[in-house]
PDB file of C-alpha atoms in Angstrom:
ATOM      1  CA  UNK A  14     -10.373   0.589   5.969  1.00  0.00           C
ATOM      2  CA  UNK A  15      -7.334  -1.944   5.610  1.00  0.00           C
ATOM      3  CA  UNK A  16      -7.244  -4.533   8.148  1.00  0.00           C
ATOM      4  CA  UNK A  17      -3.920  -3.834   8.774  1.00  0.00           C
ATOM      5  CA  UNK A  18      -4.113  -2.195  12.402  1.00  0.00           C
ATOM      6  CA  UNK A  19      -3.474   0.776  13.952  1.00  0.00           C
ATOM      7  CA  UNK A  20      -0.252  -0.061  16.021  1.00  0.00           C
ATOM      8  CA  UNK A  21       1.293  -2.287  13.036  1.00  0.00           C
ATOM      9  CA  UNK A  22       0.518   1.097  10.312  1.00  0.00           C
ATOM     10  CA  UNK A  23       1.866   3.581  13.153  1.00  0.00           C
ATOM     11  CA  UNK A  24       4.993   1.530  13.157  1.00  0.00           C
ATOM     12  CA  UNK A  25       5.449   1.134  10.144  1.00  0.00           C
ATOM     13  CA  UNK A  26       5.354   5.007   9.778  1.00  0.00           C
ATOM     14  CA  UNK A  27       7.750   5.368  12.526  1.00  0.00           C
ATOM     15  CA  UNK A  28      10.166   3.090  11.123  1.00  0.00           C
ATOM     16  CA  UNK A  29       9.680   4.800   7.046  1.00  0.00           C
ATOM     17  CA  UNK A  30       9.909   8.222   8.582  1.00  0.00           C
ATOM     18  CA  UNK A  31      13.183   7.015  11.056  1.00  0.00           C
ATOM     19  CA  UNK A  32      15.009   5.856   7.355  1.00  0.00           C
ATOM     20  CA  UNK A  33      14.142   8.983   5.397  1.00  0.00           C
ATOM     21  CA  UNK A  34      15.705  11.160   7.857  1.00  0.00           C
ATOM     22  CA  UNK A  35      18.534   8.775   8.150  1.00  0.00           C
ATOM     23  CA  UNK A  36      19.160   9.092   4.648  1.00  0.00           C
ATOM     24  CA  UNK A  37      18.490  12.841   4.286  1.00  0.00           C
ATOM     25  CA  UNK A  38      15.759  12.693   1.741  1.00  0.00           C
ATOM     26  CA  UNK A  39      13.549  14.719   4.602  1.00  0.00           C
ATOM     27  CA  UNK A  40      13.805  17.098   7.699  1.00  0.00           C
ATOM     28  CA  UNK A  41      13.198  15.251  11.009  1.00  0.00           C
ATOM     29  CA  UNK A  42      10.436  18.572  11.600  1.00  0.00           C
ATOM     30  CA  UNK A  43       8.558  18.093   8.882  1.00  0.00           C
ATOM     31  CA  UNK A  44       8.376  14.114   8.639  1.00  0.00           C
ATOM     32  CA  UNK A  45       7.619  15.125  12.457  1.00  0.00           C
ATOM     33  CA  UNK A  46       4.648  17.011  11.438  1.00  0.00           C
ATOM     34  CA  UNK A  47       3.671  14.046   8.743  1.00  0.00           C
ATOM     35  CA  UNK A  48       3.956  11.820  11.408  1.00  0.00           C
ATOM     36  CA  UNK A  49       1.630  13.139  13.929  1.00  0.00           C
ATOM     37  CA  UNK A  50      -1.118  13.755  11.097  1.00  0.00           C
ATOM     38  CA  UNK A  51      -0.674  10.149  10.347  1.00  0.00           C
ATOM     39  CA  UNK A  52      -1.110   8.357  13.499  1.00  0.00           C
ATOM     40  CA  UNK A  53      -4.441  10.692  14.354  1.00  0.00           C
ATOM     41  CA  UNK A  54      -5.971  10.116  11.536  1.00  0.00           C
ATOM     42  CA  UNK A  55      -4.651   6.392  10.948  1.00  0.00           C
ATOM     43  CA  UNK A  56      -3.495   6.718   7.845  1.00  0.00           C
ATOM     44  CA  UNK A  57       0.342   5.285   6.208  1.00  0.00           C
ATOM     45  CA  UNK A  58       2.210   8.074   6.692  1.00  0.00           C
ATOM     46  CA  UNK A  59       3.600   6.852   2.579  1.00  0.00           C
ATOM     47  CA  UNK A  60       0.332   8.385   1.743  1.00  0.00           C
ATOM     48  CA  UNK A  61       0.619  11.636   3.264  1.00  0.00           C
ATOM     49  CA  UNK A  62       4.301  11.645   1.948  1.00  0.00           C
ATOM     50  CA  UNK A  63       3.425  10.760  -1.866  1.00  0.00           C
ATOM     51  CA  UNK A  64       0.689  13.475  -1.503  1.00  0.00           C
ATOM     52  CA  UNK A  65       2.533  16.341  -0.479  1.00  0.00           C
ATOM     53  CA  UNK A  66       5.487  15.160  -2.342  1.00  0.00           C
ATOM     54  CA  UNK A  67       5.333  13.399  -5.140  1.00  0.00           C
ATOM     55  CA  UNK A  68       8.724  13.770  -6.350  1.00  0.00           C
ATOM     56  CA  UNK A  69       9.672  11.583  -3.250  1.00  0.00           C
ATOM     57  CA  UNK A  70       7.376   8.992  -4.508  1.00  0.00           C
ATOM     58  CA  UNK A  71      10.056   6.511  -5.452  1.00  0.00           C
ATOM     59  CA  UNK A  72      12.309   7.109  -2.340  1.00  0.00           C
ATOM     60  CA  UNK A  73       8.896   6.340  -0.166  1.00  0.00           C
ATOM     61  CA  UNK A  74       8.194   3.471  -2.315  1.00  0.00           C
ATOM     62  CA  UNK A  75      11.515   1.993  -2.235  1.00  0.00           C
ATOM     63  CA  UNK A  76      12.657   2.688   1.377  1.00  0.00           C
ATOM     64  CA  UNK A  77       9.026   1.078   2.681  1.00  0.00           C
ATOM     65  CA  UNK A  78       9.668  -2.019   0.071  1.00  0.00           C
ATOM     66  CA  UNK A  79      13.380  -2.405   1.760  1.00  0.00           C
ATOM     67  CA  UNK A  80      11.784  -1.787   5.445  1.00  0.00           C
ATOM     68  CA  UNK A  81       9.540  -4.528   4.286  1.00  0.00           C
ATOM     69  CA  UNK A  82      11.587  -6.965   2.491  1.00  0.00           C
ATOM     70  CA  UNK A  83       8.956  -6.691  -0.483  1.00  0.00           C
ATOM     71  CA  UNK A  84       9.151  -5.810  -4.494  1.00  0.00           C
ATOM     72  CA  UNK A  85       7.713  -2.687  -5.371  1.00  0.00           C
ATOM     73  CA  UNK A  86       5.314  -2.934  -8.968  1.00  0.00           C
ATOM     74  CA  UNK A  87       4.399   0.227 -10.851  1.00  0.00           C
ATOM     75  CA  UNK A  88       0.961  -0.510 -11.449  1.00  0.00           C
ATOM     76  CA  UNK A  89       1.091   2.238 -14.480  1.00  0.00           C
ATOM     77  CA  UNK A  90       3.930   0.344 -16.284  1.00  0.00           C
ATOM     78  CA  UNK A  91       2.555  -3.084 -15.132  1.00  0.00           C
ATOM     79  CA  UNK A  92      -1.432  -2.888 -14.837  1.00  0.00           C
ATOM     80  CA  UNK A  93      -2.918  -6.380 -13.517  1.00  0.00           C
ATOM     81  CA  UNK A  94      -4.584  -8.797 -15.666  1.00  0.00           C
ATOM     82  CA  UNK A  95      -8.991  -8.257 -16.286  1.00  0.00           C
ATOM     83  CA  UNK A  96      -9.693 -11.589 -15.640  1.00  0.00           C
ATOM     84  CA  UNK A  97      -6.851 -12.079 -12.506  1.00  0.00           C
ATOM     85  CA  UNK A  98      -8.167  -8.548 -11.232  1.00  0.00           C
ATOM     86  CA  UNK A  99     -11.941 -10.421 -10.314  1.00  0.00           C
ATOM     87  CA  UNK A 100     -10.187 -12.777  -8.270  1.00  0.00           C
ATOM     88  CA  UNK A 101     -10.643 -10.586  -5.144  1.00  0.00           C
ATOM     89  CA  UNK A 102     -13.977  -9.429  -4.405  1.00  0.00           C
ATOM     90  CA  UNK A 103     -14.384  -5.398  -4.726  1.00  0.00           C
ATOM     91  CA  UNK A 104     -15.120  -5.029  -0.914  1.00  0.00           C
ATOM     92  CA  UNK A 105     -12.285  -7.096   0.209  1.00  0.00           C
ATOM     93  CA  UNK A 106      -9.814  -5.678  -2.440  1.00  0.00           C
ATOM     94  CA  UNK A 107     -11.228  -2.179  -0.636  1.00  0.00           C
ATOM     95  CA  UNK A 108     -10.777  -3.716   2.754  1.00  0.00           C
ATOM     96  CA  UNK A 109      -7.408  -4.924   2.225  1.00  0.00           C
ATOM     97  CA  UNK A 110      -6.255  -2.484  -0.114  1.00  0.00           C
ATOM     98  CA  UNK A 111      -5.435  -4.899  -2.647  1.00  0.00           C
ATOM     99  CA  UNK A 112      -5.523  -5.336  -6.376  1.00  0.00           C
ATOM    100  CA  UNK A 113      -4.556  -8.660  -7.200  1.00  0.00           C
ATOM    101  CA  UNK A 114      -1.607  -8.959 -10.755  1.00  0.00           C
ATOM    102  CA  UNK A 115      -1.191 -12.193 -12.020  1.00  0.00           C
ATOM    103  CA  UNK A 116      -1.395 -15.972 -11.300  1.00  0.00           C
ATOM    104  CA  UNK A 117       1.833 -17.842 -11.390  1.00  0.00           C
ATOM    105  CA  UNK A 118       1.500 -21.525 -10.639  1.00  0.00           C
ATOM    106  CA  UNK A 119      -0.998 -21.891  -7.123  1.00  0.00           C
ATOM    107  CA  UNK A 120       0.689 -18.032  -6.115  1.00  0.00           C
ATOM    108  CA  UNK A 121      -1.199 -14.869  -6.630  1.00  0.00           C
ATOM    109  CA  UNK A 122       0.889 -11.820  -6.863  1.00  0.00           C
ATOM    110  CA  UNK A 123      -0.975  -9.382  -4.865  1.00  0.00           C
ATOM    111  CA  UNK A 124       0.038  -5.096  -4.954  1.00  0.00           C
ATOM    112  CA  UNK A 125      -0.808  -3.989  -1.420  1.00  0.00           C
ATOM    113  CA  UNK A 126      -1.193  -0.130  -0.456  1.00  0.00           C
ATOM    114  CA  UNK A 127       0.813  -1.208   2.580  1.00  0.00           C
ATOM    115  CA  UNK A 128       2.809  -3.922   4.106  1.00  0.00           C
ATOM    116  CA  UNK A 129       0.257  -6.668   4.875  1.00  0.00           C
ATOM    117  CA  UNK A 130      -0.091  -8.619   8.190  1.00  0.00           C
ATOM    118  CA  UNK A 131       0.985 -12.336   8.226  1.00  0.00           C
ATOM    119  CA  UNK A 132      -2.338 -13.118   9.369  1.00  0.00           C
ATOM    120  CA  UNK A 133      -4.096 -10.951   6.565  1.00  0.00           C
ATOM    121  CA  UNK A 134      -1.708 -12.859   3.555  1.00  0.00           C
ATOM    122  CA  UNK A 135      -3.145 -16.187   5.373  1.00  0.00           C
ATOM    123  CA  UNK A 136      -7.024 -14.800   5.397  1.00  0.00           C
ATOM    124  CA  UNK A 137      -6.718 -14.171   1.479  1.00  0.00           C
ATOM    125  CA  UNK A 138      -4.815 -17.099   0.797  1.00  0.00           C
ATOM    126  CA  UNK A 139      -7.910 -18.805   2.123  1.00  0.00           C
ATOM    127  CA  UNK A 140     -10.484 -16.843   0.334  1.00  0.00           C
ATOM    128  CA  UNK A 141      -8.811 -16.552  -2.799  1.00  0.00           C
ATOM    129  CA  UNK A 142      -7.072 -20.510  -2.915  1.00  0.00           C
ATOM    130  CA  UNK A 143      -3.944 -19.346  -3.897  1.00  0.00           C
ATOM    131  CA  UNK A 144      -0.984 -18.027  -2.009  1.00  0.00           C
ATOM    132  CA  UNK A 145      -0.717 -14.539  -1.959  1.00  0.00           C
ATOM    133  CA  UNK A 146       2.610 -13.142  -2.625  1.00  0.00           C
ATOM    134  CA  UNK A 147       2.521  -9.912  -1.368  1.00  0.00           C
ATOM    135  CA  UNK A 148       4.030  -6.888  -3.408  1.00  0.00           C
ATOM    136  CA  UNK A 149       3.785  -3.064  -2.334  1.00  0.00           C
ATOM    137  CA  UNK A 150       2.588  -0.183  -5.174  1.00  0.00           C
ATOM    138  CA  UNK A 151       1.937   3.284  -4.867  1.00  0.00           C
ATOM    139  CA  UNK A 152      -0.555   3.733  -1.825  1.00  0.00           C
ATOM    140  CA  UNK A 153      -2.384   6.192  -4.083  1.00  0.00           C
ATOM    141  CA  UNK A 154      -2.785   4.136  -7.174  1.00  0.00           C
ATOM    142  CA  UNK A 155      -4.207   1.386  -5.451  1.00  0.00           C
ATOM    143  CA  UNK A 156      -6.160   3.318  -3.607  1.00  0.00           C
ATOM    144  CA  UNK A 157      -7.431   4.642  -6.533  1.00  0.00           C
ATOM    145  CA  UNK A 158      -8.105   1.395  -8.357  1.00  0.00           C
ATOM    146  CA  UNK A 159      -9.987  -0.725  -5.452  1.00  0.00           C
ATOM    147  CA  UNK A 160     -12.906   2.333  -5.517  1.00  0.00           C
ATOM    148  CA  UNK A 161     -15.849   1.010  -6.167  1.00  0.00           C
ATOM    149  CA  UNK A 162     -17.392   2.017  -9.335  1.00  0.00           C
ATOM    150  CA  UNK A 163     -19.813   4.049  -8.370  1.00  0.00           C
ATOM    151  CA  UNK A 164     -17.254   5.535  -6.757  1.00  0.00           C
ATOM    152  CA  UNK A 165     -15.853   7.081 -10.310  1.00  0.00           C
ATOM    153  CA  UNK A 166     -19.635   7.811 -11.720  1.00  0.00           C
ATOM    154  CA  UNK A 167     -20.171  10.958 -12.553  1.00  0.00           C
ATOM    155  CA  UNK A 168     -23.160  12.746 -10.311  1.00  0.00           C
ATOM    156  CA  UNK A 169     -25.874  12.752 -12.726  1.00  0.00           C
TER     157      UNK A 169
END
């Protein structure tokens, strides 16, 4: 699970579903329903969104990144680098839901499944010796990539 809490990913949900109402993309009763589902099962409510719709996927995307003052990266169009990729341990790239792009000076662009917390951006900045500038992708994509392996196997 991210490390992003509870109360910070519930607000953020609030505030995405507030601006997709506000700009008509969906029905206060249904983002309603998406919104309840969200907070009791503590999950972005971008997720459940991109899910059920995925012809909203760019709205989500791009209302969250303006909510959040961050880029949004297509991570099909713009995989990260191998060798930048091992930069961030599996089980905190899992943790944080984070698959680090590229290296650019002492920064680290970082795609996050969700806004990250100040304090989490300072945490890997630590770990990792870089700064991490933070960038948001597709909740599912990244989601997908920081799996472990094993994860992927096939039962055998």
């Amino acid at each position: 699970m991210s490390p992003t809490s509870s109360a910070t990913r519930a607000e953020w949900s609030r505030r995405l579903a507030r601006a997709l109402v506000a700009g008509g993309f969906v029905s206060e009763s249904v983002v309603a329903t998406y919104l309840v589902q969200a907070t009791e099962n503590n999950i972005p409510l971008s997720v459940i969104l991109v899910q059920r719709h995925p012809e909203l996927r760019d709205v989500v995307l791009n209302t969250l990144g303006q909510l959040a003052r961050m880029r949004i990266v297509d991570l099909e169009a713009e995989p990260p680098v191998g060798e930048i990729r091992h930069l961030l341990p599996p089980m905190l790239a899992l943790e944080y839901r984070a698959i680090p792009l590229r290296v650019s000076g002492n920064q680290l662009v970082t795609a996050f499944a969700e806004p990250p917390e100040a304090d989490d951006l300072a945490a890997l900045a630590g770990i990792l010796g870089h700064e991490v500038v933070a960038v948001l992708a597709n909740p599912l994509i990244v989601d997908r990539m920081v799996q472990p392996a094993e994860a992927h196997a096939p039962a055998g």
